[in-house]
PDB file of C-alpha atoms in Angstrom:
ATOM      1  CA  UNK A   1      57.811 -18.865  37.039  1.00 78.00           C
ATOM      2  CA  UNK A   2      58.745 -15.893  34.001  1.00 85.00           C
ATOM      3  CA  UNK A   3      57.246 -17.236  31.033  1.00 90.00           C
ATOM      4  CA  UNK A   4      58.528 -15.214  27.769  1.00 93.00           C
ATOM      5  CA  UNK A   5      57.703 -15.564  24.360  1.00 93.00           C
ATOM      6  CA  UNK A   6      59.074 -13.867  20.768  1.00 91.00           C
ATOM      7  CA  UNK A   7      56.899 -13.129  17.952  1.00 76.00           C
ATOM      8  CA  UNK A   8      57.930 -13.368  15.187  1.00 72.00           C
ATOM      9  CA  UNK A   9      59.728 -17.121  15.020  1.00 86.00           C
ATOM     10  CA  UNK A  10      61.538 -15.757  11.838  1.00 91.00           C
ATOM     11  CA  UNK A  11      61.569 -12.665  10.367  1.00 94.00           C
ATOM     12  CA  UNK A  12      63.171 -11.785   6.985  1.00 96.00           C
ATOM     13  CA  UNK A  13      63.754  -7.786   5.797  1.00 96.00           C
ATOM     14  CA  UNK A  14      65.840  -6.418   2.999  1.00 97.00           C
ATOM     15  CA  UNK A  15      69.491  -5.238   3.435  1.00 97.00           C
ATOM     16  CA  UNK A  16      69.029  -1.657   4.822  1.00 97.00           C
ATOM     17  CA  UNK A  17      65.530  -1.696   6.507  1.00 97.00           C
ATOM     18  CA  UNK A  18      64.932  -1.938   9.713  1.00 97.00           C
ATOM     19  CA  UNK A  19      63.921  -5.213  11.918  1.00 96.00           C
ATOM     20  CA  UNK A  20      61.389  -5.513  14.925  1.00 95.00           C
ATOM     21  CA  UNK A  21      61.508  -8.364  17.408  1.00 95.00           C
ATOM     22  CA  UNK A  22      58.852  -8.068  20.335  1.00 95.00           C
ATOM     23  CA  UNK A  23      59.035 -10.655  22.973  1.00 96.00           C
ATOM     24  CA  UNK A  24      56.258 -10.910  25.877  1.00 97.00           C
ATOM     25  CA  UNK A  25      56.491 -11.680  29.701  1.00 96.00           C
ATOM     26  CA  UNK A  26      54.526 -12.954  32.081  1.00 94.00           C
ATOM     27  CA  UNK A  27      55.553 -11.932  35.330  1.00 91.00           C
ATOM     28  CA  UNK A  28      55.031  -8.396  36.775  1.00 90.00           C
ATOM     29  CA  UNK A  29      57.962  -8.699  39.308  1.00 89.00           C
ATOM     30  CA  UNK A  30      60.981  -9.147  36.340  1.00 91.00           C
ATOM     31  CA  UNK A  31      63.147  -6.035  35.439  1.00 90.00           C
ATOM     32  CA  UNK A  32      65.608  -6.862  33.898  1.00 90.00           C
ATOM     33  CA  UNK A  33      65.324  -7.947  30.334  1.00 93.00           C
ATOM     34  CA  UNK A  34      68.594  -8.559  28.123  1.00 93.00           C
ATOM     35  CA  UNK A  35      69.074  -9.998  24.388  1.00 95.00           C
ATOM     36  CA  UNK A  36      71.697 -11.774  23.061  1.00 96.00           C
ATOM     37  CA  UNK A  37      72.370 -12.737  19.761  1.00 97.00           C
ATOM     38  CA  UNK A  38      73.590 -16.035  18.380  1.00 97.00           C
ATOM     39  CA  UNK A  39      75.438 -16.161  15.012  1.00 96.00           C
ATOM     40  CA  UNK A  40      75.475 -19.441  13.134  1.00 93.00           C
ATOM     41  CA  UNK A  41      77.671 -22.051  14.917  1.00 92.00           C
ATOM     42  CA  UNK A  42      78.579 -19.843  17.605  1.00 95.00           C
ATOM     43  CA  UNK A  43      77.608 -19.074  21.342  1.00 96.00           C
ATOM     44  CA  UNK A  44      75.092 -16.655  22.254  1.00 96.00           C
ATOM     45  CA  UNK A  45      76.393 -13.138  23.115  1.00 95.00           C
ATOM     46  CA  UNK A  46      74.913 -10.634  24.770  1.00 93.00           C
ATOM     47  CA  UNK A  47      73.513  -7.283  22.758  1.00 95.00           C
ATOM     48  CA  UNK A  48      72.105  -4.607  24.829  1.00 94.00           C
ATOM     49  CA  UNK A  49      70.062  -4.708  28.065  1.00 91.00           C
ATOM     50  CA  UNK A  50      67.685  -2.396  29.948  1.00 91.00           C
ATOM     51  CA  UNK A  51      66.428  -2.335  33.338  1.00 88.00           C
ATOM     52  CA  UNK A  52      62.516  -1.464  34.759  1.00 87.00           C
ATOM     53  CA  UNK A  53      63.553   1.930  35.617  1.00 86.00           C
ATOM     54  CA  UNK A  54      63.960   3.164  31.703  1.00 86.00           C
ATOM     55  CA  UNK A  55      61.638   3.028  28.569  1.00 90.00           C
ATOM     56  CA  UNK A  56      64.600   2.665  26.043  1.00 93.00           C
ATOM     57  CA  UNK A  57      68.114   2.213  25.623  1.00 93.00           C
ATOM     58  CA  UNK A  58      70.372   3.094  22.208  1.00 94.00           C
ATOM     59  CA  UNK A  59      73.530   1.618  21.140  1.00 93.00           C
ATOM     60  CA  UNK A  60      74.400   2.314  17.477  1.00 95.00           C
ATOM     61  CA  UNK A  61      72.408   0.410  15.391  1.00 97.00           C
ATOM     62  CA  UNK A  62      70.273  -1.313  17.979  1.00 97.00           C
ATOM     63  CA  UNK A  63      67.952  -0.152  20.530  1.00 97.00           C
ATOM     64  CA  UNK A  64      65.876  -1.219  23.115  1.00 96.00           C
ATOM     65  CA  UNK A  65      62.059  -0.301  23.935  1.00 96.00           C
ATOM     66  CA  UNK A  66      59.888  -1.713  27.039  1.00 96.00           C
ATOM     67  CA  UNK A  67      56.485  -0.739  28.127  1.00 95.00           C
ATOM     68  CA  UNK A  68      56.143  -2.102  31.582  1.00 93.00           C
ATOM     69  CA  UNK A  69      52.515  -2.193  31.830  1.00 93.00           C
ATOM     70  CA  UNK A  70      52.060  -4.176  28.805  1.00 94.00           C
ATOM     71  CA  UNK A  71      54.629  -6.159  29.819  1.00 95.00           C
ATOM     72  CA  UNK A  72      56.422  -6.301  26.394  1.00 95.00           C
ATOM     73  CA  UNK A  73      59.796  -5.144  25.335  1.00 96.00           C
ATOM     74  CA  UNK A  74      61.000  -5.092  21.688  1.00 96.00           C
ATOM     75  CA  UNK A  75      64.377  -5.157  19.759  1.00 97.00           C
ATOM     76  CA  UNK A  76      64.590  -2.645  17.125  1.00 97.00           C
ATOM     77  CA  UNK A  77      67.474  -3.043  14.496  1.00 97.00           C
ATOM     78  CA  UNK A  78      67.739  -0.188  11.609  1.00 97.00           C
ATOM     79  CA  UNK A  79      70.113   0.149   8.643  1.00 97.00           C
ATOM     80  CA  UNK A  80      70.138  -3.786   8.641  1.00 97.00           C
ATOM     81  CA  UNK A  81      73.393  -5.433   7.477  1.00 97.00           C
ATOM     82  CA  UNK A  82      74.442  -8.912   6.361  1.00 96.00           C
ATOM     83  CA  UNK A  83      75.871  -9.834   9.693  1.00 96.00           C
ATOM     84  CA  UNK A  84      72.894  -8.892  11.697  1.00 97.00           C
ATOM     85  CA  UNK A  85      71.992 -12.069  10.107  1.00 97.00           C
ATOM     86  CA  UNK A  86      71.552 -14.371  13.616  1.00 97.00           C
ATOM     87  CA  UNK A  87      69.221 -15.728  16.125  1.00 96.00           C
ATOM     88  CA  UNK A  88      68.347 -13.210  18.714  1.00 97.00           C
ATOM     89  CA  UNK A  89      67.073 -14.275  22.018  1.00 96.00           C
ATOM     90  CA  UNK A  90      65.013 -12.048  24.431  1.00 96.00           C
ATOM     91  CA  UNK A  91      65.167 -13.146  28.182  1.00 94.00           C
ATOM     92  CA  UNK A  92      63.712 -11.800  31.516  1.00 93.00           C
ATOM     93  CA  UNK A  93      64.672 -12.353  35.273  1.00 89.00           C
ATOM     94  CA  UNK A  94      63.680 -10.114  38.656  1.00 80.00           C
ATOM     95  CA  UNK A  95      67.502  -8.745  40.179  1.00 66.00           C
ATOM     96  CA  UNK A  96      66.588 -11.004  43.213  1.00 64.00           C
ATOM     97  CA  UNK A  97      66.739 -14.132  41.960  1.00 65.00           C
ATOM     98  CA  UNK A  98      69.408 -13.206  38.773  1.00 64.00           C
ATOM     99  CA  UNK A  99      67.790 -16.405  36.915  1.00 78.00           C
ATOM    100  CA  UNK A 100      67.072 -15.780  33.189  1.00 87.00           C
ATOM    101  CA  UNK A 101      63.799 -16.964  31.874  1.00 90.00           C
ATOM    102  CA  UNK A 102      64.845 -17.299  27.449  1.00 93.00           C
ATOM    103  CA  UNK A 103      62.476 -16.647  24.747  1.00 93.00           C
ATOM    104  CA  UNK A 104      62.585 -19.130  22.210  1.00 93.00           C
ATOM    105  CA  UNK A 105      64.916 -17.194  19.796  1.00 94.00           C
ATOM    106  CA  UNK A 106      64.368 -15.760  16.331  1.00 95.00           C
ATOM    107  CA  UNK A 107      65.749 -16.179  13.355  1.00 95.00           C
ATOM    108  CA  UNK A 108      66.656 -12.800  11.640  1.00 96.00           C
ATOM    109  CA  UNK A 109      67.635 -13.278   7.727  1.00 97.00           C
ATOM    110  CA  UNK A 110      68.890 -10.011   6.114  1.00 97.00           C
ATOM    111  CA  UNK A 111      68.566 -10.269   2.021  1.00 96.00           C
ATOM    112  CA  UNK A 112      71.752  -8.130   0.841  1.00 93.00           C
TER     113      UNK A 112
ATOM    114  CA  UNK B   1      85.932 -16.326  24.084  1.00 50.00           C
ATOM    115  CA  UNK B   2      88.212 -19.272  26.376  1.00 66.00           C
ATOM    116  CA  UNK B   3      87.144 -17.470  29.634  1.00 92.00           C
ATOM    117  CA  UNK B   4      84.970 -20.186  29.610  1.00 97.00           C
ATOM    118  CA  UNK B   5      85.855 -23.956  28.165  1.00 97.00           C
ATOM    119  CA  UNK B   6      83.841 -26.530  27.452  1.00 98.00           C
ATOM    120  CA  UNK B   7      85.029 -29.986  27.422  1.00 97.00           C
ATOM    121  CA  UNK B   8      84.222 -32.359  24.937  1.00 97.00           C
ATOM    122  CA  UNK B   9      83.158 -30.242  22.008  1.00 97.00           C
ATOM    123  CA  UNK B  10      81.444 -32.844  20.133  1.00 97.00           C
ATOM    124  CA  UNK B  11      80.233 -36.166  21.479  1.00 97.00           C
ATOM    125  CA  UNK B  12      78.880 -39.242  19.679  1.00 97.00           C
ATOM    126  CA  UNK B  13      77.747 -42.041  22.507  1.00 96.00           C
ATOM    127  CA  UNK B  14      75.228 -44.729  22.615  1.00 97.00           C
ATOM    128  CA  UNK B  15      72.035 -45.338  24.412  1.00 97.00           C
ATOM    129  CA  UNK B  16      72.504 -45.986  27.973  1.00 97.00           C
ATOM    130  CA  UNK B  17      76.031 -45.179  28.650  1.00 97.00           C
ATOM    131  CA  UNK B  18      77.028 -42.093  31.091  1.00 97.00           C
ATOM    132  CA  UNK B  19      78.215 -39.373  29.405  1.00 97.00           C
ATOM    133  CA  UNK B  20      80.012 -36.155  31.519  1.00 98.00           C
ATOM    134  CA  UNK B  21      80.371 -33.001  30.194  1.00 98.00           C
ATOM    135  CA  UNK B  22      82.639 -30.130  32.090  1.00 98.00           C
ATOM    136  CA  UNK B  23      82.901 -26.652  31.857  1.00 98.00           C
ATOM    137  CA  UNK B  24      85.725 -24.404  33.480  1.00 97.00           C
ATOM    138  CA  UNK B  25      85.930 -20.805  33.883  1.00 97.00           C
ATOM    139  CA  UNK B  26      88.885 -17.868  34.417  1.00 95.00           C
ATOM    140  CA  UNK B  27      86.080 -15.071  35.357  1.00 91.00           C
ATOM    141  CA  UNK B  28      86.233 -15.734  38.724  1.00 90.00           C
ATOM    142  CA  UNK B  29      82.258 -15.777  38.651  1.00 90.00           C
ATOM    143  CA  UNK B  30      79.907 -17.105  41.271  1.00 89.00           C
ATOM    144  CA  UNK B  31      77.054 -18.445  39.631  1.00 91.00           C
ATOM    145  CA  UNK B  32      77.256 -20.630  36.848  1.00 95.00           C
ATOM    146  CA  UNK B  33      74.424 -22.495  34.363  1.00 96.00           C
ATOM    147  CA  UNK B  34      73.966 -25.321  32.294  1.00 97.00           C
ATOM    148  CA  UNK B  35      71.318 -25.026  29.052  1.00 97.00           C
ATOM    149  CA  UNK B  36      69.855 -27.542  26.694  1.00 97.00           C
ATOM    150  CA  UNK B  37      68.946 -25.623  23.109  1.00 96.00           C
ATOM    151  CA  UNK B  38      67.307 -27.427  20.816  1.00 93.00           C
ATOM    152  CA  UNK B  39      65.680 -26.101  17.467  1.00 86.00           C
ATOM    153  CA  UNK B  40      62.683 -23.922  17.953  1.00 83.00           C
ATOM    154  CA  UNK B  41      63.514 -24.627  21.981  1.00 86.00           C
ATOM    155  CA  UNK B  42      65.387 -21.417  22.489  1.00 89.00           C
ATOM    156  CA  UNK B  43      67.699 -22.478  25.707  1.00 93.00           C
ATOM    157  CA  UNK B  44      66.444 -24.340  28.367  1.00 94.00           C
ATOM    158  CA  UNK B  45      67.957 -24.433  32.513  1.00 94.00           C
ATOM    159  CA  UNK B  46      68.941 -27.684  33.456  1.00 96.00           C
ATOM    160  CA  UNK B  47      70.955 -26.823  36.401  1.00 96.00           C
ATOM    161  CA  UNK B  48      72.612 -23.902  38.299  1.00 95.00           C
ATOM    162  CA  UNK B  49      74.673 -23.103  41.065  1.00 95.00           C
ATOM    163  CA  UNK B  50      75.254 -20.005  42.851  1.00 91.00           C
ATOM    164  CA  UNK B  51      77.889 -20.958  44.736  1.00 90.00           C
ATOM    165  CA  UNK B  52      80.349 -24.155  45.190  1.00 91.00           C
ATOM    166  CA  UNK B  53      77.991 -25.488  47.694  1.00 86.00           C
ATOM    167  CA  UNK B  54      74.923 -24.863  46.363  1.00 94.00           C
ATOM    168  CA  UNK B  55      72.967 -26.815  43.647  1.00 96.00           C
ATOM    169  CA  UNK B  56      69.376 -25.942  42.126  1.00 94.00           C
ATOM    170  CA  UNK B  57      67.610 -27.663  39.229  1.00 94.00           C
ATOM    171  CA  UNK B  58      66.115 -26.166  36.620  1.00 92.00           C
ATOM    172  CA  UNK B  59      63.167 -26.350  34.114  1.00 89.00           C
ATOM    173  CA  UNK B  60      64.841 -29.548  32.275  1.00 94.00           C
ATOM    174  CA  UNK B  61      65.906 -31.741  35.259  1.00 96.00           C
ATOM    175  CA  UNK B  62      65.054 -34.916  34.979  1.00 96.00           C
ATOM    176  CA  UNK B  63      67.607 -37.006  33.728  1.00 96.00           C
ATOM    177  CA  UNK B  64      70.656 -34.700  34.243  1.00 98.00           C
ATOM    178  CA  UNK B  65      72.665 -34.163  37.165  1.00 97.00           C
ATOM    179  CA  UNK B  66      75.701 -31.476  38.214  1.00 98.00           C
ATOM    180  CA  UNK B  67      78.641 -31.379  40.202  1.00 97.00           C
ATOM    181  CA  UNK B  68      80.261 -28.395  41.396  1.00 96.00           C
ATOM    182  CA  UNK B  69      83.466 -28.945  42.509  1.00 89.00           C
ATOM    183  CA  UNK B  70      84.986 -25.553  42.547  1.00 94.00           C
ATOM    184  CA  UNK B  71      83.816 -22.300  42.195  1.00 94.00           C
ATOM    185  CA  UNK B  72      85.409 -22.734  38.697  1.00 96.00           C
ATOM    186  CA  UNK B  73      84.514 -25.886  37.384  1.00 97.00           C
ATOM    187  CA  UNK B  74      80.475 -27.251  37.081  1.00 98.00           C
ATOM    188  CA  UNK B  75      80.034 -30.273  35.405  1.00 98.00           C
ATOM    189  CA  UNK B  76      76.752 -32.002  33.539  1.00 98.00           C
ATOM    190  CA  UNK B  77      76.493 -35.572  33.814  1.00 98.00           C
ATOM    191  CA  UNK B  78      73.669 -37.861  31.595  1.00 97.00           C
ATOM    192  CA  UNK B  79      73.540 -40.996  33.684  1.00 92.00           C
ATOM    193  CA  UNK B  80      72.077 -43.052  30.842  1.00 96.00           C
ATOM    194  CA  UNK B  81      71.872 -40.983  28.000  1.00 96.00           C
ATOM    195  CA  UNK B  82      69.245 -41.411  25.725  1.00 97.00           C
ATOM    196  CA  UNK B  83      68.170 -40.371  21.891  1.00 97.00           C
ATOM    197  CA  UNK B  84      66.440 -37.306  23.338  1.00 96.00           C
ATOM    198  CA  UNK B  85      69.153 -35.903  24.814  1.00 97.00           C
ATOM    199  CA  UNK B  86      70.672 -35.413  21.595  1.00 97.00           C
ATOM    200  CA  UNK B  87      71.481 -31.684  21.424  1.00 97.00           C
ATOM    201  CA  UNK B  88      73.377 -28.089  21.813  1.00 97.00           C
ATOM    202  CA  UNK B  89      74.761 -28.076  25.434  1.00 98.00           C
ATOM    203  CA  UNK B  90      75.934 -24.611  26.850  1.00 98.00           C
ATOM    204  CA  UNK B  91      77.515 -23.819  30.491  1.00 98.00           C
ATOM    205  CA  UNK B  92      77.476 -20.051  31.315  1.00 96.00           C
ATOM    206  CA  UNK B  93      78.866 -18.112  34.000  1.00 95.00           C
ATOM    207  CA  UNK B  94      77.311 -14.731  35.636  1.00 89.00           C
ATOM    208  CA  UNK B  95      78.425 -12.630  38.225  1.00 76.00           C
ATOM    209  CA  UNK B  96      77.226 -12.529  41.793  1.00 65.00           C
ATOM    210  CA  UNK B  97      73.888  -9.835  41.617  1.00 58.00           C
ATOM    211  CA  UNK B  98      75.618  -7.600  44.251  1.00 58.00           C
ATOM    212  CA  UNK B  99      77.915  -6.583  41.378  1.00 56.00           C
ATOM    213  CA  UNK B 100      74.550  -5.257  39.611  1.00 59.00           C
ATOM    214  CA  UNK B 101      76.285  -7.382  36.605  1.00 62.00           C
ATOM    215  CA  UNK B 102      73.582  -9.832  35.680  1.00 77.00           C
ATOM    216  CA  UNK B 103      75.150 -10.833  31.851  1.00 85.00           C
ATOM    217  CA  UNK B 104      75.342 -14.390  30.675  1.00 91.00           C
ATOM    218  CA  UNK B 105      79.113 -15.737  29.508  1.00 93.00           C
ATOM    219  CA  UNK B 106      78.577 -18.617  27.814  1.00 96.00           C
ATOM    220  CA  UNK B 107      80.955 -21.437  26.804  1.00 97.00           C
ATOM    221  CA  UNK B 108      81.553 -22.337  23.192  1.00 96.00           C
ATOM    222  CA  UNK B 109      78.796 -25.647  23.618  1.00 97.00           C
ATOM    223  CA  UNK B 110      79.005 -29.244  23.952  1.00 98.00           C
ATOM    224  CA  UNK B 111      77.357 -30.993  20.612  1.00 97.00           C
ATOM    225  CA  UNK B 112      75.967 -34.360  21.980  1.00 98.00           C
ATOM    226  CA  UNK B 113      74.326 -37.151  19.964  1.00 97.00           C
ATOM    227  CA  UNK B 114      72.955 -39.856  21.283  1.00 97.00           C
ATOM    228  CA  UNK B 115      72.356 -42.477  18.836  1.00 96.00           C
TER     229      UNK B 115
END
């Protein structure tokens, strides 16, 4: 099955810079690769999302990267704010089978 | 968000007794998921179900087992709960992949300690 892992586990940056998560999968066949986001004491939410057919996706703040023949795909936060504070999981899953594969999550600390 | 409800929020039980936790949902969704997480873990399948019939285990098995007895009600049941089980329990809907809408809903979790 999809194996996916996030580097870094934890990742601390200053109030205003920009964070970087890169997760990792395993299996050629997934394209579809979401995160969600998981404030402290709450559910996990979903973020942004990009399918196979696209490089990167843009919303605000956040964006979205992938490079398919790597098989990586990273989370790229900029103008960091206190409540981007969170865990952020990536995940991965092929449309046929709609079954999410979850990174382990990390743990984003913005210093205001 | 109470499109999905989990029921009991917070559980404190004992070694060996069956515990049941249940999870409703107002989407109207298809497919619906339970997940362990545990620190470090990230979120781990124990169960899914695409359908009211249909019932598929996941990475985390052993130990659990699901009833789905409507499209909008799945249920997790420990038959003997033990200290390991102690953790962060989540149900989450999704909607059928015809709708090209593959996005998690998740419930607000089920806290479970096993002492």
């Amino acid at each position: 099955g999809e194996n996916v892992e996030q580097h870094p586990s934890t990742l601390s940056v200053q109030e205003g810079d920009s964070a970087v998560i890169k997760c990792t999968y395993s299996d050629s066949a997934s394209n579809y690769f979401p995160w969600y986001k998981q404030e402290l004491g709450k559910r996990p939410q979903l973020i942004i999302d990009i399918r196979s057919n696209v490089g990167e996706k843009k919303d605000q703040r956040i964006a979205v990267t992938l490079n398919k023949t790597a098989k990586h795909f990273s989370l790229h936060i900029t103008e960091t704010q206190p409540e981007d504070s969170a865990v952020y999981f990536c995940a991965a899953s092929n449309y046929g089978n709609n079954r999410l594969a979850f990174g382990k999550g990390n743990q984003v600390v913005v210093i205001p | 968000d109470a499109d999905v409800t989990q029921t009991p929020r917070n559980r404190i039980t004992k070694t060996g007794k069956r515990i049941m936790l249940e999870c409703s949902q107002t989407k109207g969704h298809d497919r619906m998921y339970w997940y362990r997480q545990d620190p470090g873990l990230g979120l781990r399948l124990i169960y899914y179900s695409f359908d009211v019939k249909d019932i598929n285990k996941g990475e985390i098995s052993d130990g659990y087992s699901v009833s789905r007895q409507a499209q909008a009600k799945f249920s997790l049941s420990l038959e003997s709960a033990i200290p390991n089980q102690t953790a962060l329990y989540f149900c989450a809907t999704q909607a059928h992949a015809s709708t090209g809408a593959n996005v998690l809903t998740f419930g607000a979790g089920s806290r479970l300690t096993v002492l």
